[in-house]
Amino acid sequence: MEDKRSSIIAAAAEVIDKWGSQFTMDMVAQQAGVAKGTVYLYFASKQDLLLSMIMEGLQELEQGLKDAVVGCKDAGGKLAAIVTAHYQMVISKAPLFIKLVSQDPMLFREARPEILPYLKGIEGVYADVLKQGVQEGCFGGINPEITGIILLTLVHNAAASCSIFRPDLSAEAVLEQVHTLIFQGINAAPQLAFKNLLQEGKTCKV
Amino acid sequence: MEDKRSSIIAAAAEVIDKWGSQFTMDMVAQQAGVAKGTVYLYFASKQDLLLSMIMEGLQELEQGLKDAVVGCKDAGGKLAAIVTAHYQMVISKAPLFIKLVSQDPMLFREARPEILPYLKGIEGVYADVLKQGVQEGCFGGINPEITGIILLTLVHNAAASCSIFRPDLSAEAVLEQVHTLIFQGINAAPQLAFKNLLQEGKTCKV
Amino acid sequence: MEDKRSSIIAAAAEVIDKWGSQFTMDMVAQQAGVAKGTVYLYFASKQDLLLSMIMEGLQELEQGLKDAVVGCKDAGGKLAAIVTAHYQMVISKAPLFIKLVSQDPMLFREARPEILPYLKGIEGVYADVLKQGVQEGCFGGINPEITGIILLTLVHNAAASCSIFRPDLSAEAVLEQVHTLIFQGINAAPQLAFKNLLQEGKTCKV
Amino acid sequence: MEDKRSSIIAAAAEVIDKWGSQFTMDMVAQQAGVAKGTVYLYFASKQDLLLSMIMEGLQELEQGLKDAVVGCKDAGGKLAAIVTAHYQMVISKAPLFIKLVSQDPMLFREARPEILPYLKGIEGVYADVLKQGVQEGCFGGINPEITGIILLTLVHNAAASCSIFRPDLSAEAVLEQVHTLIFQGINAAPQLAFKNLLQEGKTCKV
DNA sequence: AATGAATGAGTATTCATTCAT
DNA sequence: AATGAATGAATACTCATTCAT
């Protein structure tokens, strides 16, 4: 049944959450409540299991980002929604997502061909919104594709790093700063002035 | 001699570059051209070797960032210099620096106490510049400490991820986008307009 | 199966017989005709294997001593039976029993808590017979508990030492002397005189 | 100098006392305050060091036993003196003496040829006294040679075992029981009766 | 004579994977 | 489909011994 396959993946996620990359197939089997041999009926190898998890995780993430933009019209709103959703998904699934990007590099080097489409899919979500923003004129000075990757990386690692290394920082505070950085950069002050100026409907004489 | 210790670390860096976290002490010894036992004369264990490398790498990185700001007066110039230096150091030492942040999380969880001071040191370099910028009024809307960590993470992972996952992207193009994002955020266009406006010496009526 | 566990213990006994404490787990596995990993299915570690052997050996020994006294009524007969049985069991299982007492002392120092009950059990067999003898008046001048330990040690080591260091001495001759020493001490002559005197039914005026 | 050789042996004794058979040549060198290589100037190998210690220890023991009988005339007094001296020497040097007899059997099996003369020497001390006693008529019913070995073993292991396994028993109480056993055997009561009878100067009618 | 850095054979233990049932 | 006993290659670490200085 597909049920068993899913329950093994769920068990693996829990085990990885607890043991990191030190997890063993025994742990997975025990957590899933099946025999070791059974795991091998559904996954050809440990690496296959890991790859399956990564791919499912990335798919889920992509879907989550796509769901987040539903109902948003303007590019800015979409990007904000994506960033927030992405950040929260990483926070809630930190251990797994850390694996996704920072798992043993050898795995990625060898597995890239299989994983790449999924990564591209997520990059695409970011890139599409950025392109829309550029076309709409509200984003500028950026290369949508490259900045998409950077944002993806930024959000992902800000969430992961902070949740691991800085448990003292509140997730909300970090997220807020991420938004500020993304939307206004470091030079927020003059820009805010400019924004206020625009909001007040006053013209800007040249 | 300290020479041998250094050569073992260098050998380890090469081996890690090639094999990731799957490296063995035998590989290190062979690469260093010494016997296995010799490695253990200089490092108490594999973990000790790894920690030593991480700490030396972080120290070197901190020094590199501090060197980069020498001669820069204003906070903006300093930050640009730090970002560029950091990015390039990561690019040139990617495999090692990936270990620094994405090595087996268990190592970090257990070893954090020893590594934390070094991480704090680097975070401090970023935070100091951001604080200066906020005081000088050229940076705004940010929490220097948190944004320092975010920037550190951003630069670090943008460099690492791109060099690993997207060898097709030029390092320079990515760096440029990183700078743009950091200094102007995503909404570069209006800001650029504002900048141009300022540069042209024209006043901005309210 | 319990069969395999037993066969591993049997193999270990043979290997220890041949190699002493220098035995390796590889040797045990090879002797048992199983893979190295299989040994670890039944014993958690080398020390666990050793402890298991010791405890099983002591249990077997205790049972052997208890079996030996069945059918004996008087304390003297019981003690003689115990001594003989003990002596022969040690002779036939010398290598293992040497481990029991003369194995790496560190093992005993650390493991004592687990082994102690088994040693106490054997000491108890001796002590019980001695107590009975004292009550019956046929033994005297002794502390049953301490002398029990001494006899245990005496028989054990006389058997072990002689079988190792003096293969030239016949086991029977040594056993005979052990009996003589235990029952009559060194001053056998006068006592024998006394005994003869009693046997001849002649009274001993006071 | 012979001084250094002695100091290395002394250091080894301390290290063995502390670490048992787990001791390493490094420990010995460090304890002796010399370089590892220096140890190998005086002893060809670890086994050689161990053998030298054993042989010196046995020589010292033999000398101690011989010293103990000085001034004793009758065989009974001599034996009592030997037993007491032997017992005390083992107690005070337990760890080393345990090595002497219960060290890794492989060592003894291989080294027996070299050690045997020293063991024979000690056995001889016991045997000589027993022979004297038999000739003088105060000891009887025994084979001096075999019983010599048994007594040697008895005293040695009673002391060693009790000091290791039964720290709760006082050394004096154990020694007393050893004496009782040796001189009167287990049937102390009738013998005592006989003794009393003799002491009272009363004749024993046949 | 003395040193101690270097060696490398040796060993306990782990764990992904297989396969007979 | 499911099991779990068995496998054995792989690996970190130790330590007696050597030898250039």
mmCIF file of C-alpha atoms in Angstrom, chain D residues 9-177:
data_model
loop_
_atom_site.group_PDB
_atom_site.id
_atom_site.type_symbol
_atom_site.label_atom_id
_atom_site.label_comp_id
_atom_site.label_asym_id
_atom_site.label_seq_id
_atom_site.Cartn_x
_atom_site.Cartn_y
_atom_site.Cartn_z
ATOM 1 C CA ILE D 9 60.722 -0.967 37.264
ATOM 2 C CA ALA D 10 59.423 1.028 40.202
ATOM 3 C CA ALA D 11 57.453 3.223 37.852
ATOM 4 C CA ALA D 12 56.040 0.199 36.089
ATOM 5 C CA ALA D 13 54.934 -1.264 39.415
ATOM 6 C CA GLU D 14 53.043 1.900 40.230
ATOM 7 C CA VAL D 15 51.435 2.046 36.826
ATOM 8 C CA ILE D 16 50.423 -1.609 36.966
ATOM 9 C CA ASP D 17 49.062 -1.021 40.436
ATOM 10 C CA LYS D 18 46.846 1.678 39.049
ATOM 11 C CA TRP D 19 45.944 0.351 35.610
ATOM 12 C CA GLY D 20 46.294 -3.389 35.808
ATOM 13 C CA SER D 21 47.103 -5.125 32.592
ATOM 14 C CA GLN D 22 45.869 -2.092 30.662
ATOM 15 C CA PHE D 23 49.093 -0.295 31.345
ATOM 16 C CA THR D 24 51.056 1.114 28.422
ATOM 17 C CA MET D 25 54.698 1.807 27.858
ATOM 18 C CA ASP D 26 53.848 5.493 27.643
ATOM 19 C CA MET D 27 52.488 5.404 31.144
ATOM 20 C CA VAL D 28 55.615 3.693 32.402
ATOM 21 C CA ALA D 29 57.899 6.200 30.702
ATOM 22 C CA GLN D 30 55.890 9.141 31.959
ATOM 23 C CA GLN D 31 55.764 7.791 35.495
ATOM 24 C CA ALA D 32 59.505 7.167 35.389
ATOM 25 C CA GLY D 33 60.108 10.640 34.038
ATOM 26 C CA VAL D 34 62.013 9.440 31.004
ATOM 27 C CA ALA D 35 61.323 9.315 27.316
ATOM 28 C CA LYS D 36 59.611 6.327 25.824
ATOM 29 C CA GLY D 37 62.721 5.405 23.900
ATOM 30 C CA THR D 38 64.725 5.274 27.107
ATOM 31 C CA VAL D 39 62.605 2.464 28.468
ATOM 32 C CA TYR D 40 63.642 0.465 25.441
ATOM 33 C CA LEU D 41 67.293 1.022 26.283
ATOM 34 C CA TYR D 42 66.815 -1.029 29.428
ATOM 35 C CA PHE D 43 64.120 -3.466 28.395
ATOM 36 C CA ALA D 44 63.880 -5.081 25.013
ATOM 37 C CA SER D 45 60.090 -5.119 24.997
ATOM 38 C CA LYS D 46 57.026 -4.774 27.115
ATOM 39 C CA GLN D 47 57.126 -8.489 27.772
ATOM 40 C CA ASP D 48 60.738 -8.251 28.795
ATOM 41 C CA LEU D 49 59.870 -5.509 31.260
ATOM 42 C CA LEU D 50 57.078 -7.602 32.657
ATOM 43 C CA LEU D 51 59.262 -10.679 32.965
ATOM 44 C CA SER D 52 61.989 -8.704 34.653
ATOM 45 C CA MET D 53 59.496 -7.394 37.156
ATOM 46 C CA ILE D 54 58.123 -10.831 37.804
ATOM 47 C CA MET D 55 61.539 -12.326 38.281
ATOM 48 C CA GLU D 56 62.659 -9.546 40.574
ATOM 49 C CA GLY D 57 59.416 -9.824 42.486
ATOM 50 C CA LEU D 58 59.789 -13.560 42.885
ATOM 51 C CA GLN D 59 63.403 -13.172 43.979
ATOM 52 C CA GLU D 60 62.383 -10.584 46.524
ATOM 53 C CA LEU D 61 59.614 -12.867 47.724
ATOM 54 C CA GLU D 62 61.969 -15.819 48.061
ATOM 55 C CA GLN D 63 64.390 -13.689 50.008
ATOM 56 C CA GLY D 64 61.594 -12.463 52.221
ATOM 57 C CA LEU D 65 60.519 -15.996 53.028
ATOM 58 C CA LYS D 66 64.077 -17.028 53.772
ATOM 59 C CA ASP D 67 64.543 -14.042 56.024
ATOM 60 C CA ALA D 68 61.356 -14.941 57.851
ATOM 61 C CA VAL D 69 62.569 -18.341 59.021
ATOM 62 C CA VAL D 70 65.807 -17.017 60.469
ATOM 63 C CA GLY D 71 65.767 -17.660 64.197
ATOM 64 C CA CYS D 72 63.071 -20.299 64.013
ATOM 65 C CA LYS D 73 64.147 -23.735 65.021
ATOM 66 C CA ASP D 74 61.248 -26.132 64.695
ATOM 67 C CA ALA D 75 59.464 -26.770 61.419
ATOM 68 C CA GLY D 76 56.120 -25.624 62.806
ATOM 69 C CA GLY D 77 57.501 -22.249 63.759
ATOM 70 C CA LYS D 78 59.232 -21.920 60.433
ATOM 71 C CA LEU D 79 56.102 -22.718 58.481
ATOM 72 C CA ALA D 80 54.047 -20.284 60.510
ATOM 73 C CA ALA D 81 56.646 -17.608 59.883
ATOM 74 C CA ILE D 82 56.734 -18.320 56.172
ATOM 75 C CA VAL D 83 52.983 -18.282 55.828
ATOM 76 C CA THR D 84 52.673 -15.028 57.700
ATOM 77 C CA ALA D 85 55.486 -13.349 55.799
ATOM 78 C CA HIS D 86 54.177 -14.573 52.474
ATOM 79 C CA TYR D 87 50.675 -13.459 53.266
ATOM 80 C CA GLN D 88 51.782 -10.008 54.249
ATOM 81 C CA MET D 89 54.028 -9.539 51.266
ATOM 82 C CA VAL D 90 51.186 -10.414 48.952
ATOM 83 C CA ILE D 91 48.828 -8.091 50.760
ATOM 84 C CA SER D 92 51.252 -5.200 50.523
ATOM 85 C CA LYS D 93 52.155 -5.861 46.939
ATOM 86 C CA ALA D 94 48.919 -7.411 45.790
ATOM 87 C CA PRO D 95 48.674 -5.907 42.342
ATOM 88 C CA LEU D 96 52.180 -6.868 41.403
ATOM 89 C CA PHE D 97 51.881 -10.337 42.861
ATOM 90 C CA ILE D 98 48.606 -10.913 41.156
ATOM 91 C CA LYS D 99 50.499 -10.290 37.976
ATOM 92 C CA LEU D 100 53.032 -12.820 39.107
ATOM 93 C CA VAL D 101 50.594 -15.652 39.146
ATOM 94 C CA SER D 102 47.512 -14.516 37.376
ATOM 95 C CA GLN D 103 48.932 -12.274 34.713
ATOM 96 C CA ASP D 104 47.866 -13.112 31.221
ATOM 97 C CA PRO D 105 48.439 -16.861 31.028
ATOM 98 C CA MET D 106 49.947 -16.489 27.588
ATOM 99 C CA LEU D 107 52.850 -14.681 29.121
ATOM 100 C CA PHE D 108 53.421 -17.519 31.508
ATOM 101 C CA ARG D 109 53.001 -20.162 28.889
ATOM 102 C CA GLU D 110 55.574 -18.521 26.731
ATOM 103 C CA ALA D 111 57.792 -17.310 29.481
ATOM 104 C CA ARG D 112 57.613 -20.266 31.812
ATOM 105 C CA PRO D 113 61.116 -21.426 30.959
ATOM 106 C CA GLU D 114 62.549 -18.207 32.330
ATOM 107 C CA ILE D 115 60.259 -17.891 35.305
ATOM 108 C CA LEU D 116 60.222 -21.497 36.380
ATOM 109 C CA PRO D 117 63.513 -21.414 38.312
ATOM 110 C CA TYR D 118 62.193 -18.566 40.420
ATOM 111 C CA LEU D 119 58.946 -20.347 41.122
ATOM 112 C CA LYS D 120 60.885 -23.472 41.995
ATOM 113 C CA GLY D 121 62.969 -21.438 44.389
ATOM 114 C CA ILE D 122 59.925 -20.329 46.318
ATOM 115 C CA GLU D 123 58.345 -23.739 46.186
ATOM 116 C CA GLY D 124 61.615 -25.023 47.569
ATOM 117 C CA VAL D 125 61.388 -22.807 50.611
ATOM 118 C CA TYR D 126 58.011 -24.294 51.452
ATOM 119 C CA ALA D 127 59.076 -27.816 50.560
ATOM 120 C CA ASP D 128 62.225 -27.661 52.671
ATOM 121 C CA VAL D 129 60.335 -26.701 55.769
ATOM 122 C CA LEU D 130 57.724 -29.379 55.150
ATOM 123 C CA LYS D 131 60.426 -31.999 54.660
ATOM 124 C CA GLN D 132 62.070 -30.941 57.877
ATOM 125 C CA GLY D 133 58.741 -31.211 59.640
ATOM 126 C CA VAL D 134 58.098 -34.665 58.270
ATOM 127 C CA GLN D 135 61.555 -35.809 59.335
ATOM 128 C CA GLU D 136 61.088 -34.318 62.755
ATOM 129 C CA GLY D 137 57.757 -36.127 62.944
ATOM 130 C CA CYS D 138 55.688 -33.078 63.593
ATOM 131 C CA PHE D 139 54.176 -33.043 60.122
ATOM 132 C CA GLY D 140 52.727 -36.127 58.628
ATOM 133 C CA GLY D 141 50.539 -37.636 55.965
ATOM 134 C CA ILE D 142 51.764 -35.204 53.399
ATOM 135 C CA ASN D 143 53.858 -35.133 50.284
ATOM 136 C CA PRO D 144 56.186 -32.226 51.015
ATOM 137 C CA GLU D 145 56.645 -31.174 47.418
ATOM 138 C CA ILE D 146 53.019 -31.208 46.382
ATOM 139 C CA THR D 147 51.752 -29.772 49.624
ATOM 140 C CA GLY D 148 54.429 -27.110 49.321
ATOM 141 C CA ILE D 149 52.947 -26.010 46.046
ATOM 142 C CA ILE D 150 49.452 -26.161 47.439
ATOM 143 C CA LEU D 151 50.382 -24.056 50.446
ATOM 144 C CA LEU D 152 52.176 -21.588 48.241
ATOM 145 C CA THR D 153 49.082 -21.324 46.092
ATOM 146 C CA LEU D 154 46.781 -21.244 49.081
ATOM 147 C CA VAL D 155 48.529 -18.430 50.874
ATOM 148 C CA HIS D 156 49.120 -16.480 47.726
ATOM 149 C CA ASN D 157 45.582 -16.565 46.450
ATOM 150 C CA ALA D 158 43.871 -16.291 49.779
ATOM 151 C CA ALA D 159 45.717 -13.034 50.252
ATOM 152 C CA ALA D 160 45.199 -11.804 46.720
ATOM 153 C CA SER D 161 41.579 -12.826 46.373
ATOM 154 C CA CYS D 162 40.517 -11.496 49.698
ATOM 155 C CA SER D 163 42.276 -8.189 49.215
ATOM 156 C CA ILE D 164 40.548 -7.779 45.860
ATOM 157 C CA PHE D 165 37.152 -9.364 46.210
ATOM 158 C CA ARG D 166 36.451 -9.095 49.899
ATOM 159 C CA PRO D 167 37.764 -5.795 51.133
ATOM 160 C CA ASP D 168 35.199 -6.196 53.908
ATOM 161 C CA LEU D 169 37.150 -9.035 55.516
ATOM 162 C CA SER D 170 40.033 -8.043 57.748
ATOM 163 C CA ALA D 171 43.376 -9.315 56.566
ATOM 164 C CA GLU D 172 44.164 -10.555 60.055
ATOM 165 C CA ALA D 173 41.014 -12.656 60.346
ATOM 166 C CA VAL D 174 41.707 -14.303 57.051
ATOM 167 C CA LEU D 175 45.331 -14.960 57.965
ATOM 168 C CA GLU D 176 44.240 -16.562 61.213
ATOM 169 C CA GLN D 177 41.922 -18.924 59.395
#
